[in-house]
Short mmCIF file of C-alpha atoms and ligand atoms in Angstrom, two decimals:
data_model
loop_
_atom_site.label_atom_id
_atom_site.label_comp_id
_atom_site.label_asym_id
_atom_site.label_seq_id
_atom_site.Cartn_x
_atom_site.Cartn_y
_atom_site.Cartn_z
CA MET A 1 -7.12 -7.06 -16.78
CA THR A 2 -5.24 -3.71 -16.08
CA PRO A 3 -5.08 -0.98 -18.74
CA LYS A 4 -2.27 -1.55 -21.06
CA ILE A 5 -0.01 1.42 -21.29
CA HIS A 6 1.56 2.42 -24.69
CA VAL A 7 4.38 5.01 -24.70
CA SER A 8 4.81 6.83 -27.92
CA SER A 9 5.39 10.03 -29.62
CA SER A 10 2.08 10.28 -31.57
CA PHE A 11 -1.37 8.91 -31.50
CA ILE A 12 -3.54 8.53 -34.98
CA THR A 13 -7.19 8.33 -34.17
CA SER A 14 -8.57 7.69 -37.80
CA GLY A 15 -10.41 4.49 -38.46
CA THR A 16 -10.72 3.43 -34.72
CA LYS A 17 -14.04 2.58 -33.33
CA SER A 18 -12.66 3.26 -29.55
CA GLN A 19 -14.44 5.67 -27.46
CA ILE A 20 -11.63 7.96 -26.97
CA MET A 21 -10.77 10.62 -24.16
CA HIS A 22 -7.93 12.94 -24.14
CA LEU A 23 -6.34 14.28 -20.90
CA TYR A 24 -4.58 17.22 -20.73
CA PHE A 25 -2.92 18.80 -17.85
CA SER A 26 -3.29 22.43 -16.76
CA PHE A 27 -1.49 24.83 -14.16
CA THR A 28 -2.45 27.68 -12.29
CA ASP A 29 0.63 29.31 -13.49
CA LYS A 30 0.95 27.92 -17.09
CA LYS A 31 -2.26 27.29 -18.98
CA ILE A 32 -2.94 24.41 -21.08
CA SER A 33 -0.36 23.32 -23.78
CA GLY A 34 -0.24 25.01 -27.19
CA GLN A 35 -1.20 22.03 -28.93
CA LEU A 36 -4.60 21.70 -27.30
CA LYS A 37 -5.19 25.24 -27.75
CA THR A 38 -4.88 24.99 -31.45
CA GLU A 39 -7.55 22.22 -31.84
CA ASN A 40 -10.26 24.53 -31.17
CA GLU A 41 -9.05 27.67 -29.36
CA GLN A 42 -11.93 29.79 -29.15
CA TYR A 43 -14.33 27.40 -27.94
CA LEU A 44 -11.98 25.88 -25.30
CA ASN A 45 -11.25 29.28 -24.11
CA GLU A 46 -14.90 30.24 -23.70
CA LYS A 47 -15.64 27.11 -21.77
CA ILE A 48 -12.54 27.51 -19.54
CA LYS A 49 -13.75 30.97 -18.66
CA LYS A 50 -17.46 30.02 -18.06
CA GLU A 51 -16.46 27.06 -15.90
CA GLU A 52 -14.14 29.34 -13.95
CA PHE A 53 -11.40 26.58 -14.64
CA THR A 54 -7.94 27.77 -13.48
CA GLY A 55 -5.90 24.90 -13.10
CA LYS A 56 -6.01 24.15 -9.42
CA GLU A 57 -5.33 20.94 -7.91
CA THR A 58 -8.74 20.35 -7.12
CA GLU A 59 -10.15 21.16 -10.66
CA THR A 60 -11.13 18.93 -13.46
CA LEU A 61 -12.90 20.28 -16.60
CA SER A 62 -14.65 17.87 -19.43
CA ILE A 63 -15.03 19.21 -22.76
CA GLU A 64 -16.83 17.94 -25.80
CA PHE A 65 -16.62 19.47 -29.31
CA LEU A 66 -16.81 18.29 -32.80
CA LYS A 67 -13.63 18.32 -34.90
CA GLU A 68 -13.96 17.44 -38.50
CA GLY A 69 -17.12 15.73 -37.82
CA THR A 70 -16.15 13.60 -35.05
CA LEU A 71 -16.90 14.06 -31.37
CA GLN A 72 -13.73 15.08 -29.48
CA ARG A 73 -13.80 14.48 -25.58
CA ILE A 74 -11.31 16.42 -23.63
CA THR A 75 -10.61 16.40 -19.81
CA LEU A 76 -8.32 18.97 -18.50
CA ILE A 77 -6.66 17.85 -15.15
CA GLY A 78 -5.61 20.83 -12.80
CA LEU A 79 -2.44 20.19 -11.16
CA GLY A 80 -1.89 23.44 -9.14
CA ARG A 81 1.56 25.29 -9.54
CA SER A 82 3.88 23.92 -12.10
CA THR A 83 6.87 24.40 -9.89
CA LYS A 84 5.24 22.65 -6.82
CA LEU A 85 4.23 19.38 -8.83
CA THR A 86 4.98 16.05 -7.13
CA ALA A 87 4.73 12.68 -8.34
CA ARG A 88 2.24 12.19 -5.59
CA VAL A 89 -0.10 14.89 -7.07
CA LEU A 90 0.29 13.51 -10.29
CA LYS A 91 -0.53 9.75 -9.47
CA ASP A 92 -3.62 10.89 -7.42
CA ARG A 93 -5.02 13.34 -9.99
CA VAL A 94 -4.71 10.67 -12.80
CA GLY A 95 -6.02 8.07 -10.75
CA GLU A 96 -8.96 9.88 -9.63
CA VAL A 97 -9.85 10.83 -13.11
CA ILE A 98 -9.46 7.17 -14.44
CA ARG A 99 -11.45 6.07 -11.63
CA GLY A 100 -14.28 8.40 -12.91
CA LEU A 101 -14.35 6.63 -16.09
CA HIS A 102 -16.10 3.54 -14.60
CA THR A 103 -19.42 5.06 -15.34
CA SER A 104 -18.49 6.09 -18.96
CA LYS A 105 -17.99 4.20 -22.19
CA THR A 106 -14.50 5.37 -22.47
CA ASP A 107 -12.09 2.32 -23.48
CA THR A 108 -9.21 4.48 -24.37
CA VAL A 109 -7.40 7.30 -23.04
CA VAL A 110 -4.59 9.43 -24.71
CA ILE A 111 -2.67 11.47 -22.01
CA HIS A 112 -0.95 14.38 -23.57
CA ALA A 113 2.23 14.57 -21.60
CA ASN A 114 4.48 16.01 -24.31
CA ASP A 115 2.94 19.30 -23.85
CA GLY A 116 6.36 21.17 -23.21
CA ILE A 117 5.77 21.12 -19.24
CA LYS A 118 8.85 18.79 -18.26
CA ALA A 119 7.38 18.09 -14.69
CA VAL A 120 4.53 16.15 -16.18
CA GLU A 121 6.86 14.47 -18.74
CA ASP A 122 9.38 13.40 -16.41
CA ASN A 123 6.63 11.88 -14.21
CA SER A 124 5.59 9.19 -16.32
CA GLU A 125 6.17 6.77 -13.68
CA ALA A 126 3.51 8.67 -11.67
CA ILE A 127 1.01 8.67 -14.56
CA GLY A 128 1.38 5.10 -15.09
CA GLU A 129 0.62 4.26 -11.48
CA GLY A 130 -2.15 6.52 -11.55
CA ILE A 131 -3.89 4.72 -14.48
CA ILE A 132 -3.48 1.19 -13.11
CA LEU A 133 -4.24 2.16 -9.58
CA GLY A 134 -7.12 4.49 -10.46
CA ASP A 135 -8.66 1.61 -12.82
CA TYR A 136 -8.86 -1.04 -10.00
CA VAL A 137 -12.07 -2.46 -8.52
CA PHE A 138 -12.25 -5.62 -6.38
CA GLU A 139 -14.90 -7.72 -8.42
CA ASP A 140 -13.70 -11.12 -7.86
CA PHE A 141 -16.96 -12.13 -6.32
CA LYS A 142 -19.21 -10.16 -8.49
CA ALA A 143 -21.30 -11.88 -11.01
CA GLU A 144 -20.61 -11.41 -14.74
CA GLU A 145 -23.44 -9.21 -15.52
CA SER A 146 -22.48 -6.65 -12.59
CA ARG A 147 -18.98 -6.69 -13.60
CA LYS A 148 -19.91 -5.48 -17.03
CA LYS A 149 -21.57 -2.50 -15.58
CA ILE A 150 -18.05 -1.19 -14.75
CA ASN A 151 -16.14 0.35 -17.38
CA HIS A 152 -12.50 -0.15 -17.51
CA VAL A 153 -9.97 1.58 -19.73
CA LYS A 154 -8.55 -0.92 -21.89
CA ASN A 155 -5.73 1.08 -23.65
CA ALA A 156 -3.84 4.22 -22.32
CA TYR A 157 -1.56 6.10 -24.84
CA LEU A 158 1.03 8.03 -23.02
CA LEU A 159 2.42 10.57 -25.61
CA VAL A 160 5.72 11.90 -24.73
CA SER A 161 8.35 13.89 -26.74
CA GLU A 162 10.48 11.58 -29.20
CA SER A 163 13.74 12.41 -27.17
CA ASN A 164 12.12 11.08 -23.86
CA ALA A 165 10.24 7.87 -25.29
CA ILE A 166 12.88 5.19 -24.33
CA ARG A 167 13.15 6.79 -20.89
CA ALA A 168 9.54 7.01 -20.28
CA LYS A 169 8.91 3.49 -21.49
CA LYS A 170 11.29 2.25 -18.89
CA LYS A 171 9.67 4.26 -16.12
CA VAL A 172 6.03 2.96 -17.12
CA GLU A 173 7.25 -0.69 -17.03
CA SER A 174 8.44 -0.11 -13.41
CA ALA A 175 5.22 1.76 -12.62
CA GLU A 176 3.39 -1.31 -14.04
CA LYS A 177 5.37 -3.74 -11.67
CA LYS A 178 4.77 -1.43 -8.77
CA SER A 179 1.00 -1.14 -9.30
CA VAL A 180 0.44 -4.54 -9.64
CA ALA A 181 2.22 -5.46 -6.54
CA VAL A 182 -0.05 -2.62 -4.97
CA LEU A 183 -3.08 -4.55 -6.28
CA PHE A 184 -1.73 -7.79 -5.38
CA ALA A 185 -1.96 -6.53 -1.64
CA ARG A 186 -5.34 -4.88 -2.41
CA ASN A 187 -6.69 -8.10 -3.83
CA MET A 188 -5.75 -9.92 -0.62
CA ILE A 189 -6.97 -7.73 1.66
CA ASN A 190 -10.27 -7.27 0.22
CA THR A 191 -10.81 -11.20 0.06
CA PRO A 192 -12.87 -12.32 2.94
CA ALA A 193 -11.58 -14.87 5.75
CA SER A 194 -13.91 -17.30 3.94
CA HIS A 195 -11.46 -17.36 1.00
CA LEU A 196 -8.13 -16.19 2.50
CA HIS A 197 -6.71 -17.70 5.59
CA PRO A 198 -3.23 -18.60 6.88
CA GLY A 199 -2.89 -21.53 4.30
CA THR A 200 -3.63 -19.06 1.52
CA LEU A 201 -0.80 -16.67 2.54
CA VAL A 202 1.48 -19.43 2.16
CA GLU A 203 0.33 -20.22 -1.27
CA LYS A 204 0.63 -16.70 -2.50
CA ALA A 205 4.21 -16.32 -0.82
CA GLN A 206 5.00 -19.44 -2.91
CA GLU A 207 3.46 -18.20 -5.93
CA ILE A 208 5.88 -15.12 -5.25
CA GLY A 209 8.82 -17.63 -5.19
CA LYS A 210 7.96 -19.06 -8.46
CA LEU A 211 7.48 -15.78 -10.12
CA SER A 212 11.17 -14.82 -8.98
CA LYS A 213 12.52 -17.90 -10.71
CA GLY A 214 14.20 -18.62 -7.29
CA ARG A 215 15.39 -15.21 -6.48
CA VAL A 216 12.78 -15.03 -3.80
CA LYS A 217 13.39 -18.05 -1.17
CA VAL A 218 10.31 -18.96 0.66
CA GLU A 219 10.37 -20.83 4.09
CA VAL A 220 7.28 -21.81 6.14
CA LEU A 221 7.35 -22.68 9.83
CA ASP A 222 4.57 -24.92 10.88
CA LYS A 223 3.09 -25.23 14.32
CA LYS A 224 5.74 -27.71 15.30
CA MET A 225 8.80 -25.58 14.21
CA CYS A 226 7.44 -22.56 16.25
CA GLU A 227 6.98 -24.49 19.17
CA LYS A 228 10.73 -25.50 19.14
CA LEU A 229 11.71 -22.08 18.48
CA GLY A 230 9.82 -20.97 21.59
CA MET A 231 7.30 -18.79 19.90
CA GLY A 232 4.46 -18.97 22.66
CA ALA A 233 3.10 -15.41 21.99
CA PHE A 234 2.36 -16.20 18.42
CA LEU A 235 1.08 -19.74 18.96
CA GLY A 236 -1.33 -18.71 22.03
CA VAL A 237 -2.98 -16.48 19.67
CA ALA A 238 -3.39 -19.26 16.87
CA GLU A 239 -4.70 -21.84 19.52
CA GLY A 240 -8.22 -21.10 19.20
CA SER A 241 -8.53 -21.70 15.62
CA GLU A 242 -9.14 -24.73 13.61
CA ARG A 243 -6.94 -23.48 10.95
CA GLN A 244 -3.06 -24.22 11.44
CA PRO A 245 -0.87 -21.22 11.80
CA ALA A 246 2.15 -20.64 9.37
CA PHE A 247 5.13 -18.40 10.10
CA ILE A 248 6.20 -17.49 6.64
CA VAL A 249 9.64 -16.33 5.94
CA LEU A 250 10.82 -14.61 2.42
CA ARG A 251 14.40 -13.76 1.64
CA TYR A 252 15.57 -11.70 -1.42
CA GLU A 253 19.33 -11.04 -1.94
CA GLY A 254 20.86 -7.56 -2.74
CA LYS A 255 24.15 -6.25 -2.52
CA GLY A 256 25.53 -5.05 0.69
CA SER A 257 26.21 -5.92 4.16
CA LYS A 258 23.22 -4.88 6.15
CA LYS A 259 19.88 -6.85 6.62
CA ILE A 260 16.55 -5.68 6.76
CA ALA A 261 13.16 -7.30 7.77
CA LEU A 262 9.76 -6.41 6.75
CA ILE A 263 7.12 -7.94 9.11
CA GLY A 264 3.54 -7.71 8.40
CA LYS A 265 0.57 -8.40 10.96
CA SER A 266 -1.05 -11.47 9.40
CA ILE A 267 -4.28 -12.05 11.32
CA THR A 268 -6.58 -13.63 8.36
CA PHE A 269 -9.50 -12.86 10.90
CA ASP A 270 -9.78 -11.20 14.23
CA SER A 271 -12.87 -12.12 16.06
CA GLY A 272 -11.17 -10.86 19.24
CA GLY A 273 -11.13 -14.17 20.38
CA LEU A 274 -12.65 -14.75 23.76
CA SER A 275 -12.32 -11.10 24.46
CA LEU A 276 -15.03 -11.20 21.47
CA LYS A 277 -15.54 -8.10 19.48
CA PRO A 278 -19.03 -6.88 19.05
CA SER A 279 -20.58 -7.62 15.59
CA GLU A 280 -20.04 -4.08 14.43
CA ALA A 281 -16.25 -4.02 15.19
CA MET A 282 -15.90 -7.37 13.97
CA MET A 283 -17.44 -6.85 10.32
CA ASP A 284 -14.17 -5.50 8.64
CA MET A 285 -11.60 -7.91 10.41
CA LYS A 286 -10.89 -10.00 7.28
CA ILE A 287 -8.40 -6.84 6.74
CA ASP A 288 -6.25 -7.79 9.88
CA MET A 289 -3.66 -9.18 7.43
CA SER A 290 -3.24 -5.92 5.63
CA GLY A 291 0.53 -5.49 7.17
CA GLY A 292 1.15 -9.02 5.59
CA ALA A 293 -0.33 -8.16 2.27
CA ALA A 294 1.65 -5.14 1.93
CA VAL A 295 4.84 -7.25 2.79
CA LEU A 296 3.80 -9.84 0.12
CA GLY A 297 3.17 -6.79 -2.50
CA VAL A 298 6.70 -5.63 -1.97
CA PHE A 299 8.15 -9.28 -2.62
CA HIS A 300 5.96 -9.44 -5.65
CA TYR A 301 7.62 -6.37 -6.84
CA LEU A 302 11.21 -7.66 -5.83
CA ALA A 303 10.47 -10.89 -7.73
CA THR A 304 9.27 -9.39 -11.08
CA GLU A 305 11.61 -6.40 -11.10
CA ASN A 306 14.58 -8.04 -9.67
CA PRO A 307 15.99 -4.42 -8.65
CA THR A 308 19.48 -3.95 -6.99
CA VAL A 309 18.94 -3.15 -3.33
CA SER A 310 21.81 -1.84 -0.94
CA PHE A 311 20.85 -4.02 1.75
CA GLY A 312 22.62 -7.41 1.75
CA GLU A 313 19.29 -9.22 2.47
CA VAL A 314 15.63 -8.46 2.58
CA PHE A 315 13.34 -10.49 4.67
CA GLY A 316 9.59 -10.63 4.82
CA ILE A 317 7.85 -12.16 8.02
CA LEU A 318 4.32 -13.23 8.13
CA PRO A 319 3.20 -14.55 11.36
CA ALA A 320 -0.04 -15.76 9.99
CA CYS A 321 -2.85 -16.99 12.13
CA GLU A 322 -6.60 -16.64 12.97
CA ASN A 323 -7.77 -15.07 16.26
CA MET A 324 -10.86 -17.14 16.96
CA PRO A 325 -12.67 -18.07 20.44
CA SER A 326 -13.28 -21.90 21.17
CA GLY A 327 -12.68 -24.40 23.62
CA LYS A 328 -8.95 -24.56 22.93
CA ALA A 329 -8.61 -20.69 22.60
CA ILE A 330 -6.28 -18.81 24.81
CA LYS A 331 -7.99 -17.08 27.76
CA PRO A 332 -7.74 -13.81 29.35
CA GLY A 333 -5.13 -14.32 32.41
CA ASP A 334 -3.21 -17.03 30.53
CA ILE A 335 0.37 -16.54 30.41
CA VAL A 336 2.38 -17.05 27.23
CA ARG A 337 6.28 -17.01 26.77
CA ALA A 338 7.70 -15.20 23.69
CA MET A 339 10.61 -16.40 21.77
CA ASN A 340 13.10 -14.16 23.75
CA GLY A 341 11.98 -15.79 27.02
CA LYS A 342 9.82 -12.71 28.29
CA THR A 343 6.37 -13.90 29.59
CA ILE A 344 3.27 -12.07 28.63
CA GLU A 345 0.00 -11.99 30.80
CA VAL A 346 -2.55 -11.85 28.24
CA LEU A 347 -5.53 -9.86 29.74
CA ASN A 348 -7.22 -9.22 26.54
CA THR A 349 -7.29 -11.82 23.81
CA ASP A 350 -8.22 -9.05 21.22
CA ALA A 351 -4.78 -7.40 21.59
CA GLU A 352 -3.25 -10.28 19.67
CA GLY A 353 -1.37 -8.52 16.87
CA ARG A 354 1.14 -7.34 19.46
CA LEU A 355 1.70 -10.97 20.16
CA THR A 356 2.36 -12.40 16.85
CA LEU A 357 4.68 -9.22 16.25
CA ALA A 358 6.66 -9.93 19.44
CA ASP A 359 7.71 -13.37 18.10
CA GLY A 360 7.94 -11.86 14.76
CA LEU A 361 10.46 -9.20 15.91
CA VAL A 362 12.46 -11.61 18.01
CA TYR A 363 12.90 -13.82 15.07
CA ALA A 364 14.05 -11.01 12.74
CA GLU A 365 16.75 -9.78 15.12
CA GLU A 366 17.93 -13.03 16.80
CA GLN A 367 17.42 -15.49 13.90
CA LEU A 368 17.78 -13.67 10.85
CA LYS A 369 20.26 -10.91 12.33
CA ALA A 370 18.17 -7.98 10.91
CA ASP A 371 20.03 -4.55 11.36
CA TYR A 372 16.87 -2.71 10.10
CA CYS A 373 13.13 -3.55 10.53
CA PHE A 374 9.97 -2.25 9.42
CA ASP A 375 6.84 -3.65 11.04
CA LEU A 376 3.29 -2.90 9.40
CA ALA A 377 0.39 -3.79 11.62
CA THR A 378 -3.40 -3.02 11.62
CA LEU A 379 -2.73 -2.70 15.40
CA THR A 380 -5.16 -0.33 17.19
CA GLY A 381 -8.33 1.12 16.92
CA ALA A 382 -6.82 4.01 18.97
CA CYS A 383 -4.60 5.04 16.37
CA MET A 384 -7.48 5.33 14.05
CA VAL A 385 -9.19 7.52 16.69
CA ALA A 386 -6.10 9.75 16.84
CA LEU A 387 -5.21 10.12 13.16
CA GLY A 388 -8.17 8.90 11.16
CA ASN A 389 -8.56 7.19 7.78
CA ASP A 390 -5.73 9.05 5.96
CA LEU A 391 -2.82 8.63 8.06
CA ALA A 392 -0.74 5.81 9.56
CA GLY A 393 0.79 6.10 12.94
CA LEU A 394 4.56 5.69 12.94
CA PHE A 395 6.80 4.96 15.84
CA THR A 396 10.69 4.33 15.64
CA ASN A 397 13.89 4.09 17.94
CA ASP A 398 15.82 5.70 15.12
CA GLU A 399 15.07 9.25 13.92
CA GLN A 400 17.59 8.91 11.02
CA PHE A 401 15.97 5.74 9.78
CA GLU A 402 12.46 7.61 9.83
CA LYS A 403 14.00 10.69 8.05
CA GLU A 404 15.15 8.45 5.33
CA TYR A 405 11.83 6.61 4.83
CA ASN A 406 9.79 9.86 4.94
CA LYS A 407 11.34 11.03 1.65
CA TYR A 408 9.74 7.84 -0.17
CA ALA A 409 6.47 7.79 2.07
CA THR A 410 4.74 10.97 1.49
CA GLU A 411 6.02 10.93 -2.25
CA ALA A 412 4.41 7.41 -2.82
CA GLY A 413 1.09 8.46 -1.15
CA ASP A 414 1.79 6.67 1.96
CA GLU A 415 1.03 9.38 4.53
CA TYR A 416 1.60 9.00 7.99
CA TRP A 417 2.22 11.03 11.16
CA ARG A 418 4.80 10.31 13.90
CA LEU A 419 3.87 9.27 17.21
CA PRO A 420 5.95 9.20 20.47
CA LEU A 421 7.15 6.16 22.23
CA TYR A 422 6.72 8.20 25.37
CA GLU A 423 8.41 6.17 28.20
CA GLY A 424 6.03 7.55 30.94
CA TYR A 425 3.43 4.99 29.70
CA ALA A 426 5.66 2.06 29.70
CA LYS A 427 4.82 1.18 33.32
CA GLN A 428 1.00 0.56 32.21
CA MET A 429 2.41 -2.67 30.37
CA LYS A 430 4.04 -4.16 33.51
CA SER A 431 2.20 -7.22 34.94
CA ASP A 432 2.01 -8.32 38.52
CA ILE A 433 2.71 -11.80 37.82
CA ALA A 434 4.64 -11.70 34.42
CA ASP A 435 7.13 -9.62 32.67
CA LEU A 436 4.61 -7.80 30.71
CA LYS A 437 0.65 -7.52 30.08
CA ASN A 438 -0.82 -7.08 26.65
CA ILE A 439 -2.93 -4.21 27.34
CA GLY A 440 -2.33 -0.68 28.99
CA GLY A 441 -3.85 0.90 31.99
CA GLY A 442 -6.84 2.74 30.58
CA ARG A 443 -8.83 3.79 27.31
CA TYR A 444 -6.27 6.47 26.44
CA GLY A 445 -3.08 6.38 24.27
CA GLY A 446 -3.69 2.91 23.09
CA ALA A 447 -1.60 3.39 20.01
CA ILE A 448 1.52 4.13 22.27
CA THR A 449 1.09 1.70 24.52
CA ALA A 450 0.89 -1.03 21.78
CA GLY A 451 4.03 0.51 20.44
CA LEU A 452 5.80 0.31 23.64
CA PHE A 453 4.79 -3.15 24.22
CA LEU A 454 6.76 -3.95 20.87
CA LYS A 455 9.72 -2.23 21.76
CA ALA A 456 10.09 -4.61 24.50
CA PHE A 457 11.11 -7.18 22.02
CA VAL A 458 13.43 -5.07 19.91
CA LYS A 459 17.11 -4.95 21.22
CA LYS A 460 19.53 -2.99 18.94
CA MET A 461 18.00 -3.22 15.36
CA LYS A 462 16.91 0.03 13.87
CA TRP A 463 13.26 -0.43 13.92
CA ILE A 464 9.97 1.39 12.67
CA HIS A 465 6.61 0.33 13.56
CA ILE A 466 3.70 1.50 11.48
CA ASP A 467 0.29 1.26 12.74
CA ILE A 468 -1.85 0.97 9.62
CA ALA A 469 -5.29 0.35 11.30
CA GLY A 470 -6.53 3.80 9.64
CA PRO A 471 -5.31 3.73 6.05
CA ALA A 472 -5.35 0.23 5.43
CA TYR A 473 -8.92 0.02 4.63
CA ARG A 474 -10.88 3.14 3.50
CA GLU A 475 -14.36 4.03 4.17
CA SER A 476 -14.56 6.34 1.02
CA GLU A 477 -12.43 6.85 -2.01
CA LYS A 478 -9.68 9.48 -2.44
CA GLY A 479 -7.35 10.51 -5.21
CA MET A 480 -6.32 7.22 -6.83
CA LEU A 481 -7.47 5.25 -3.60
CA PRO A 482 -10.64 3.32 -3.85
CA LYS A 483 -13.16 2.63 -0.92
CA GLY A 484 -11.65 -0.58 0.65
CA ALA A 485 -8.12 -1.86 0.76
CA SER A 486 -5.59 0.83 -0.14
CA GLY A 487 -2.39 -1.30 -0.26
CA TRP A 488 -0.61 1.40 2.27
CA GLY A 489 3.00 0.67 2.40
CA VAL A 490 3.64 -1.25 -0.71
CA ALA A 491 4.74 1.62 -2.70
CA SER A 492 6.84 3.63 -0.16
CA ILE A 493 8.85 0.42 0.97
CA ILE A 494 9.35 -0.50 -2.67
CA ASN A 495 10.77 2.89 -3.22
CA PHE A 496 12.77 2.88 -0.11
CA LEU A 497 14.16 -0.24 -0.66
CA GLU A 498 15.28 0.60 -4.28
CA GLN A 499 16.61 3.98 -3.56
CA PHE A 500 18.03 4.12 0.01
CA SER A 501 21.70 3.81 -0.27
CA ALA A 502 22.98 5.76 2.94
CA LEU A 503 24.48 2.54 4.55
N1 LIG B 601 -7.04 -5.56 14.77
C1 LIG B 601 -7.50 -4.77 15.81
C2 LIG B 601 -7.22 -3.28 15.46
C3 LIG B 601 -7.92 -2.78 14.39
C4 LIG B 601 -9.33 -2.15 14.87
C5 LIG B 601 -7.63 -2.65 13.13
C6 LIG B 601 -10.14 -1.58 13.71
C7 LIG B 601 -8.40 -2.25 12.07
C8 LIG B 601 -9.68 -1.66 12.56
C9 LIG B 601 -6.59 -5.17 17.08
O1 LIG B 601 -6.14 -6.59 17.12
C10 LIG B 601 -7.39 -4.73 18.21
O2 LIG B 601 -8.52 -5.36 18.44
N2 LIG B 601 -6.89 -3.88 19.07
C11 LIG B 601 -7.72 -3.74 20.38
C12 LIG B 601 -6.64 -3.44 21.40
C13 LIG B 601 -7.15 -3.38 22.75
C14 LIG B 601 -7.79 -4.47 23.17
C15 LIG B 601 -6.12 -3.00 23.76
C16 LIG B 601 -8.30 -2.44 19.96
O3 LIG B 601 -7.87 -1.39 19.10
O4 LIG B 601 -9.55 -1.91 20.45
ZN1 LIG B 602 -7.65 -7.68 17.99
ZN1 LIG B 603 -6.09 -7.45 15.26
#
């Protein structure tokens, strides 16, 4: 259960048995709100001084004191300079503090956003997201006993001024829907391949269709239909698995003429195929469907919130399959033909994502007539080497498109760095006997050569390719992000779809 968020202008404590934690915000340029000061001013000031708490973005201070015989527990959350506050910082800081309560007994938090600092109150959406995303733990496979050891906040009271309550309530509702969409993606990514395969993604897509009451249409192309369409690259990857592939297409109608496609790499397990990965590198490869999970997360939000978007149609595409070695598996040196007729020499079966995405891109542009396209993919280890765990690598053929997306990405907390589609490396992808080969020349620049490979399957559509191999699955927690699946891309793409109107 996610914490229930109540928006109100006052909170009455008397008679409750709850373990309450009061959260206040503090800035380097504006100390804590007047309201808090009056509770036990002298004690608080002494404590703040002693702990050298100055309200910086990195600082948190917990205080306990007796008030009228009951123990008061207060946490001050530093937010840096009030004039520089962003939704992103607020979401991260709240998320971090809520996650910290996993080892406490606190079941109720009261968030004092009605402290006269407009920046906080106006960002009630970010606070809502921070609460839900920060509370998240993946516990589907934990025994009841160990689940109980992790404390969850049950109720969060967000206190805002009376005049702001209605607006804040709306924002919190949309934060709830957005966060549930992020968690929907996180859960799928964290689920092992034993429990999540292409068929499961089909079920999840259909679940979204149902949730939407028909507003999200779901179509599943089976192996035969994909064969008919000439998706030789996608089907080549699927060949080695006992599990049937599924090419999943979702549609959502907006108001406008341009069409946008969201493609997510959906390899439910990447063993490497016959170019088998060493065991260490294979351990986390259940996450190779993080792009697809993000796309389903976005559609979960479209289904539950039903927002107006300025694209005529939003498509989601998940070319879903497993990459496995077997007697039927595609072999290094084999040649496959993609949907646009281009032939590809598959020299390394572990560079499979680009093959499934190639057919995804062609389908988006030629069948669905997409004008805009995002693809999200845990595509290369090289991108992780280049940018680490926090940043995705973004490639585009349209700078303006990237500029627009940038406005929403950083704010949402989906951070990336732009990398070049440097044409000088394109010749590395030329094959002696086919149109292309699926690996570059050497060990270097692997994220770029992968991007250039994909570019060969894009004609005119404005396209952003995001390599999320690094941030999709975290080795350590940070801000509102837990260890494990992050749900990278869900929040920023939702914000982009909802707010982008320059068409
Ligand atoms: N799924 C992997 C990339 C990956 C690695 C994602 C680590 C997340 C964490 C991808 O299919 C892959 O194996 N790429 C190869 C490409 C190479 C064979 C050209 C890689 O990065 O080593
Ligand atoms: Zn691979
Ligand atoms: Zn892969």
